[in-house]
Coordinates of C-alpha atoms in Angstrom, one line a residue:
M1156 CA -0.3 0.1 0.0
F1157 CA 2.7 2.4 0.7
N1158 CA 5.3 0.7 -0.5
N1159 CA 7.7 -0.3 2.4
Q1160 CA 7.7 3.4 3.5
L1161 CA 6.8 3.3 6.8
Q1162 CA 7.4 7.3 8.0
S1163 CA 5.1 8.8 5.2
E1164 CA 2.6 9.9 7.5
R1165 CA -0.6 8.0 5.5
A1166 CA 1.5 5.0 6.9
N1167 CA 1.0 6.0 10.8
L1168 CA -0.3 3.4 12.8
T1169 CA -1.6 4.8 15.3
S1170 CA -3.9 6.8 13.6
L1171 CA -4.1 4.7 9.6
A1172 CA -7.2 4.4 8.3
N1173 CA -9.6 1.9 6.6
T1174 CA -7.3 -0.9 7.8
H1175 CA -8.0 -4.3 9.8
T1176 CA -5.4 -3.2 11.8
N1177 CA -3.9 -0.1 13.6
I1178 CA -2.3 0.4 17.1
P1179 CA -5.4 1.5 18.7
K1180 CA -7.4 -1.4 17.6
L1181 CA -4.4 -3.9 18.6
R1182 CA -5.6 -2.3 22.3
A1183 CA -9.1 -2.5 21.8
G1184 CA -8.7 -6.1 21.1
F1185 CA -6.2 -7.1 23.7
V1186 CA -3.5 -7.9 21.1
G1187 CA -0.2 -9.2 23.0
G1188 CA 1.2 -11.3 20.2
Q1189 CA 1.3 -11.3 16.7
F1190 CA 3.2 -12.9 14.0
W1191 CA 3.1 -10.7 11.1
S1192 CA 3.4 -12.4 7.4
A1193 CA 6.4 -11.8 5.0
Y1194 CA 4.4 -12.6 2.1
T1195 CA 5.1 -12.1 -1.7
P1196 CA 2.6 -12.8 -3.8
C1197 CA 3.1 -15.8 -7.0
D1198 CA 4.2 -14.7 -9.1
T1199 CA 7.5 -14.2 -8.1
Q1200 CA 7.9 -17.1 -7.8
N1201 CA 11.6 -17.5 -10.0
K1202 CA 12.5 -13.8 -10.7
D1203 CA 12.6 -12.3 -7.2
A1204 CA 11.2 -13.5 -4.5
V1205 CA 13.7 -13.6 -2.5
K1206 CA 14.6 -10.1 -2.3
R1207 CA 10.9 -8.9 -1.8
T1208 CA 10.9 -11.1 0.8
L1209 CA 13.8 -10.1 2.4
E1210 CA 12.4 -6.3 1.4
Q1211 CA 9.0 -7.5 4.2
I1212 CA 11.3 -8.9 6.8
D1213 CA 12.8 -5.2 6.8
V1214 CA 9.4 -3.5 6.8
I1215 CA 8.0 -5.5 10.3
Q1216 CA 12.3 -4.9 11.9
R1217 CA 11.6 -0.9 11.3
M1218 CA 8.0 -0.6 12.1
C1219 CA 8.9 -3.0 15.8
Q1220 CA 11.7 -0.3 15.8
M1221 CA 9.3 3.2 15.3
Y1222 CA 6.8 1.8 18.1
P1223 CA 9.0 0.7 20.9
E1224 CA 6.8 1.4 22.9
T1225 CA 3.7 -0.6 21.6
F1226 CA 6.1 -3.5 19.7
V1227 CA 8.7 -5.5 20.4
C1228 CA 10.1 -8.7 17.9
V1229 CA 10.6 -11.6 19.5
T1230 CA 12.3 -14.8 17.9
N1231 CA 12.4 -16.9 20.4
S1232 CA 9.0 -18.0 23.4
A1233 CA 10.7 -16.3 26.5
G1234 CA 10.8 -13.5 24.3
I1235 CA 6.3 -14.0 23.7
R1236 CA 6.2 -14.3 27.4
Q1237 CA 8.4 -11.4 28.4
A1238 CA 6.6 -9.5 26.0
F1239 CA 3.5 -10.2 27.6
R1240 CA 4.5 -8.8 31.0
E1241 CA 5.8 -5.4 29.4
G1242 CA 2.9 -5.0 27.6
R1243 CA 4.2 -5.1 24.6
V1244 CA 2.9 -6.5 21.5
A1245 CA 5.8 -9.1 20.9
S1246 CA 5.8 -9.5 16.4
L1247 CA 7.8 -12.6 15.1
V1248 CA 8.3 -13.3 11.4
G1249 CA 6.3 -15.6 9.2
V1250 CA 7.1 -16.3 6.1
E1251 CA 4.0 -16.8 3.9
G1252 CA 5.2 -19.7 0.9
G1253 CA 7.7 -21.5 0.5
H1254 CA 8.5 -19.6 -3.5
S1255 CA 10.7 -17.0 -0.9
I1256 CA 13.5 -19.3 0.2
D1257 CA 13.5 -20.0 -4.1
S1258 CA 13.9 -23.7 -3.7
S1259 CA 17.5 -23.2 -1.9
L1260 CA 18.2 -24.5 2.0
G1261 CA 20.9 -21.7 1.9
V1262 CA 18.2 -19.5 1.5
L1263 CA 16.1 -21.0 4.3
R1264 CA 18.9 -21.2 6.9
T1265 CA 19.5 -17.8 6.3
L1266 CA 15.5 -16.1 6.7
H1267 CA 15.9 -18.0 9.9
R1268 CA 18.6 -15.9 11.3
L1269 CA 17.5 -12.9 10.7
G1270 CA 13.6 -13.8 12.2
M1271 CA 11.9 -16.1 10.0
R1272 CA 9.6 -18.5 12.5
Y1273 CA 7.4 -19.7 10.7
L1274 CA 7.5 -20.7 7.2
T1275 CA 4.7 -21.5 5.3
L1276 CA 5.3 -24.0 3.1
T1277 CA 3.3 -23.3 -0.6
H1278 CA 1.5 -20.4 -0.7
S1279 CA -1.5 -20.8 -4.0
C1280 CA 0.8 -21.9 -6.4
N1281 CA 2.7 -25.1 -6.1
T1282 CA 6.6 -24.8 -5.8
P1283 CA 9.4 -27.5 -7.4
W1284 CA 9.5 -29.4 -3.6
A1285 CA 4.9 -29.0 -2.4
D1286 CA 2.0 -28.7 -3.5
N1287 CA -0.6 -26.1 -2.7
W1288 CA -4.4 -26.7 -2.6
L1289 CA -5.5 -25.5 -5.8
V1290 CA -4.5 -28.9 -6.4
D1291 CA -7.2 -31.1 -5.1
T1292 CA -9.5 -28.5 -6.7
G1293 CA -8.0 -29.9 -10.2
E1294 CA -6.7 -26.0 -11.3
D1295 CA -3.3 -27.0 -10.5
K1296 CA -1.6 -30.3 -10.9
A1297 CA 0.1 -32.5 -8.3
E1298 CA 3.3 -32.3 -9.1
S1299 CA 5.0 -33.2 -5.8
Q1300 CA 3.2 -35.5 -5.0
G1301 CA 2.6 -33.9 -1.8
L1302 CA 6.7 -33.6 -0.6
S1303 CA 9.1 -34.1 -2.9
R1304 CA 12.3 -35.3 -1.9
F1305 CA 13.6 -32.5 -1.2
G1306 CA 10.2 -31.1 -0.4
E1307 CA 11.6 -33.6 2.9
S1308 CA 14.8 -32.1 3.3
V1309 CA 13.2 -28.7 3.6
V1310 CA 11.2 -30.0 6.4
K1311 CA 13.5 -31.8 8.4
E1312 CA 16.2 -29.0 7.8
M1313 CA 13.7 -26.2 9.8
N1314 CA 13.1 -29.1 12.5
R1315 CA 17.2 -28.7 12.9
L1316 CA 16.8 -24.8 12.9
G1317 CA 13.6 -24.3 15.3
V1318 CA 11.1 -23.2 12.5
I1319 CA 7.2 -23.9 12.7
I1320 CA 5.8 -25.5 9.8
D1321 CA 3.1 -24.5 8.5
L1322 CA 0.3 -25.7 6.5
A1323 CA -1.7 -23.4 4.9
H1324 CA -2.4 -23.4 1.8
V1325 CA -1.4 -26.6 1.5
S1326 CA -2.6 -29.4 -0.6
V1327 CA -4.7 -32.4 2.0
A1328 CA -0.9 -34.6 0.7
T1329 CA 1.6 -32.2 1.6
M1330 CA -0.4 -32.0 4.8
K1331 CA -0.7 -35.9 6.2
A1332 CA 3.0 -35.8 4.0
A1333 CA 4.6 -32.9 6.7
L1334 CA 2.6 -34.2 9.9
R1335 CA 3.6 -37.7 9.3
L1336 CA 7.5 -36.6 8.8
S1337 CA 7.8 -33.8 11.1
T1338 CA 9.1 -34.2 14.5
A1339 CA 7.2 -31.5 15.2
P1340 CA 4.6 -30.1 16.0
V1341 CA 3.0 -28.4 13.1
I1342 CA 0.9 -25.4 12.6
F1343 CA -2.3 -24.2 9.9
S1344 CA -1.8 -20.9 10.6
H1345 CA -5.5 -19.8 9.2
S1346 CA -7.3 -22.4 8.1
S1347 CA -11.3 -23.6 9.5
A1348 CA -13.0 -26.5 9.1
Y1349 CA -13.8 -28.2 5.7
S1350 CA -16.5 -30.6 7.6
L1351 CA -17.8 -27.1 7.8
C1352 CA -17.1 -25.5 5.5
Q1353 CA -15.9 -27.7 1.7
H1354 CA -13.4 -25.2 1.0
R1355 CA -10.1 -26.7 -0.2
R1356 CA -8.1 -24.5 2.5
N1357 CA -10.0 -26.0 5.0
V1358 CA -8.4 -28.8 6.9
P1359 CA -10.1 -32.2 7.2
D1360 CA -11.0 -34.1 9.9
D1361 CA -8.4 -37.3 8.9
V1362 CA -6.3 -34.5 8.9
L1363 CA -7.8 -32.5 12.4
R1364 CA -7.3 -36.6 13.8
L1365 CA -3.1 -36.7 12.5
V1366 CA -3.2 -32.9 13.5
N1367 CA -4.2 -34.8 17.6
Q1368 CA -1.9 -37.1 16.9
T1369 CA 1.1 -34.4 16.9
G1370 CA 0.3 -32.5 19.4
S1371 CA -0.5 -29.8 15.9
L1372 CA -2.6 -26.7 15.3
V1373 CA -5.0 -25.6 13.2
M1374 CA -5.8 -21.8 14.0
V1375 CA -8.6 -20.5 13.1
N1376 CA -9.5 -18.2 9.4
F1377 CA -12.1 -15.5 9.4
Y1378 CA -12.3 -15.4 6.2
N1379 CA -15.8 -15.1 5.1
D1380 CA -15.6 -17.9 2.4
Y1381 CA -13.3 -20.0 4.0
V1382 CA -15.7 -19.3 8.0
S1383 CA -19.4 -20.0 5.6
C1384 CA -18.4 -20.8 2.3
R1385 CA -20.7 -17.1 1.3
Q1386 CA -20.1 -13.9 0.8
E1387 CA -21.6 -13.0 4.3
A1388 CA -20.6 -14.6 7.2
T1389 CA -21.2 -14.1 11.5
L1390 CA -18.9 -14.6 14.6
S1391 CA -21.8 -17.5 15.6
Q1392 CA -20.3 -19.4 12.6
V1393 CA -16.1 -18.8 13.5
A1394 CA -17.1 -20.4 16.9
D1395 CA -18.4 -23.2 15.1
H1396 CA -15.4 -24.5 13.3
L1397 CA -13.1 -23.5 16.9
D1398 CA -15.7 -25.5 18.6
H1399 CA -15.3 -28.3 15.7
I1400 CA -11.8 -28.7 16.1
K1401 CA -11.8 -28.9 19.7
K1402 CA -14.3 -31.7 19.2
V1403 CA -11.5 -34.0 16.2
A1404 CA -8.4 -32.6 18.0
G1405 CA -8.7 -31.5 21.3
A1406 CA -8.8 -28.0 23.1
G1407 CA -4.6 -28.4 22.4
A1408 CA -5.0 -27.9 18.7
V1409 CA -7.9 -24.8 18.7
G1410 CA -6.2 -21.2 17.9
F1411 CA -7.6 -17.9 16.5
G1412 CA -5.4 -17.6 12.6
G1413 CA -7.1 -13.7 12.3
D1414 CA -6.0 -13.1 8.0
F1415 CA -7.1 -9.1 8.4
D1416 CA -5.7 -7.4 6.6
G1417 CA -5.4 -10.4 4.1
V1418 CA -8.8 -11.0 3.3
S1419 CA -11.8 -9.3 2.2
R1420 CA -14.2 -10.2 3.3
L1421 CA -14.7 -10.1 7.3
P1422 CA -18.0 -11.3 9.4
V1423 CA -20.3 -9.4 11.5
G1424 CA -18.7 -9.0 14.2
L1425 CA -15.7 -9.7 14.0
E1426 CA -14.7 -7.2 11.2
D1427 CA -11.0 -5.8 12.6
V1428 CA -9.1 -7.0 15.7
S1429 CA -10.6 -5.3 18.4
K1430 CA -13.2 -7.4 18.0
Y1431 CA -10.6 -10.9 19.6
P1432 CA -12.7 -9.9 23.3
D1433 CA -16.7 -10.2 21.1
L1434 CA -15.3 -13.8 20.6
V1435 CA -13.9 -14.1 23.2
A1436 CA -17.0 -14.1 25.0
E1437 CA -18.9 -16.2 22.4
L1438 CA -16.5 -19.1 23.4
L1439 CA -16.8 -18.6 27.5
R1440 CA -21.5 -19.1 26.8
R1441 CA -20.7 -22.0 25.3
R1442 CA -19.1 -23.2 28.2
W1443 CA -14.9 -22.9 27.5
T1444 CA -13.0 -22.7 30.0
E1445 CA -10.8 -20.1 31.0
A1446 CA -8.1 -22.8 30.5
E1447 CA -9.6 -23.2 27.1
V1448 CA -10.1 -20.0 25.8
R1449 CA -6.1 -18.9 27.2
G1450 CA -5.3 -22.2 25.2
A1451 CA -6.4 -20.8 22.1
L1452 CA -5.9 -17.4 22.8
A1453 CA -1.6 -18.2 23.4
N1454 CA -1.1 -20.7 25.3
N1455 CA -1.7 -23.5 22.5
L1456 CA 0.7 -21.2 20.0
L1457 CA 3.2 -21.7 23.2
R1458 CA 3.0 -24.7 23.7
V1459 CA 3.4 -26.2 19.9
F1460 CA 6.8 -23.4 20.0
E1461 CA 8.3 -24.3 22.3
A1462 CA 8.1 -28.1 21.5
V1463 CA 9.4 -26.7 18.4
E1464 CA 12.1 -25.1 19.7
Q1465 CA 13.2 -28.5 21.7
V1466 CA 13.1 -30.0 18.8
S1467 CA 15.9 -27.6 16.9
D1468 CA 19.3 -28.8 16.9
H1469 CA 21.5 -26.5 15.6
T1470 CA 24.5 -28.7 16.7
Q1471 CA 23.4 -31.4 13.9
S1472 CA 25.1 -31.5 10.1
P1473 CA 22.7 -29.3 8.2
E1474 CA 20.5 -30.8 5.3
E1475 CA 22.9 -30.2 2.2
E1476 CA 21.5 -31.7 -1.5
P1477 CA 21.1 -29.3 -3.7
I1478 CA 16.9 -29.9 -5.2
P1479 CA 17.9 -31.5 -8.6
A1480 CA 18.4 -28.6 -11.4
D1481 CA 15.9 -29.7 -13.8
Q1482 CA 13.1 -29.5 -11.1
L1483 CA 13.7 -25.8 -10.9
Q1484 CA 12.4 -23.8 -13.4
A1485 CA 12.1 -20.3 -15.4
S1486 CA 15.1 -19.5 -18.5
C1487 CA 16.4 -16.3 -16.5
R1488 CA 18.1 -18.8 -13.8
T1489 CA 22.1 -19.5 -13.6
M1490 CA 23.0 -22.7 -12.6
Y1491 CA 26.3 -22.3 -10.8
G1492 CA 27.2 -25.5 -9.1
Y1493 CA 25.2 -27.8 -10.6
S1494 CA 27.4 -29.6 -13.8
E1495 CA 25.9 -28.4 -16.7
A1496 CA 27.4 -24.7 -15.3
P1497 CA 29.8 -23.0 -17.0
S1498 CA 32.8 -23.2 -15.6
L1499 CA 33.7 -20.3 -13.1
H1500 CA 37.3 -20.9 -15.4
R1501 CA 39.6 -21.2 -11.5
Q1502 CA 41.6 -22.9 -11.0
P1503 CA 41.5 -24.9 -7.4
G1504 CA 42.9 -23.2 -4.1
A1505 CA 42.7 -19.9 -6.9
L1506 CA 39.2 -18.8 -4.9
L1507 CA 41.1 -19.6 -1.1
A1508 CA 44.4 -18.2 -2.3
S1509 CA 42.8 -15.0 -3.3
L1510 CA 41.3 -14.9 0.6
T1511 CA 44.8 -14.7 1.2
T1512 CA 45.5 -12.4 -0.5
V1513 CA 42.4 -9.8 0.6
L1514 CA 43.5 -10.8 4.5
L1515 CA 47.2 -10.2 4.4
G1516 CA 46.1 -6.5 2.7
L1517 CA 44.0 -5.8 5.4
G1518 CA 46.9 -7.1 7.7
L1519 CA 49.2 -5.0 6.2
L1520 CA 46.5 -1.6 7.6

């Protein structure tokens, strides 16, 4: 909207209008933590997805710097709890779409170093290593039958790093493959219950049972089309999805996914982030216990995040095998590192020699 220019007066988060989220609305909704989506559209795949993802992460970090009294950027579960105590909004980076890593384990690791703590394996497009939800509608063709071998390496590396695996937007085959492979719980960051609204962005009951078995989490999306399968929806219908997931997968498997400012239509009664207390009140009317409500608000996600952190092991050797060259796309891509790539025209040892020269030169300064 503002081309990443946070200092524009129109982008002032204390007075920002015509959005679902601003600072006064966050305060009115008692929001204590937020994954901010570093999202870049599918048409950036094989082009400038990495650059644009880095720019989005930069925006999130600059937002925390510009409004330190409201936001604090954190990268772990302890940081979220500390932000709660300070009364600030714990702000984390979620990268929404596997195309943002450009089929590179090195990029995955670098985004983790920059603060990414969840990665959605696909957006609404296949990556060369994972299938998206449009495969289940027939609009896209299955290419990986869920996860390819490289896709499995991505999941394993996310486990090693401590990055939460997000299965919103993926195909059912990808859901099942990731749930079975991951050694840590996963999340659906913004998906609802397929049994209540037969939209392929939602989670079917057999997958909800796997969610239960793996201690994973479904964070309910408020988008009308995924709540009621119509253009209109209500707060009560969102609560129905929460009830259904609780019934099938357990109270520990339920969260709030919102998708505010990511969708065009929201239910009556949930028009922006200030309305969260009204949803809490509805759940209490439905005889949810205080512990169950606290779980949906924060504790279920914290449990998953802590489990992901416990599984991570940075002393373990990283995944290194690159994706096969024939699985990559786009004619503008160079192929350095693959056997068919043109030679870099350096003799063995030449790179080390050039580095030595630089280091010796620095030593003379």
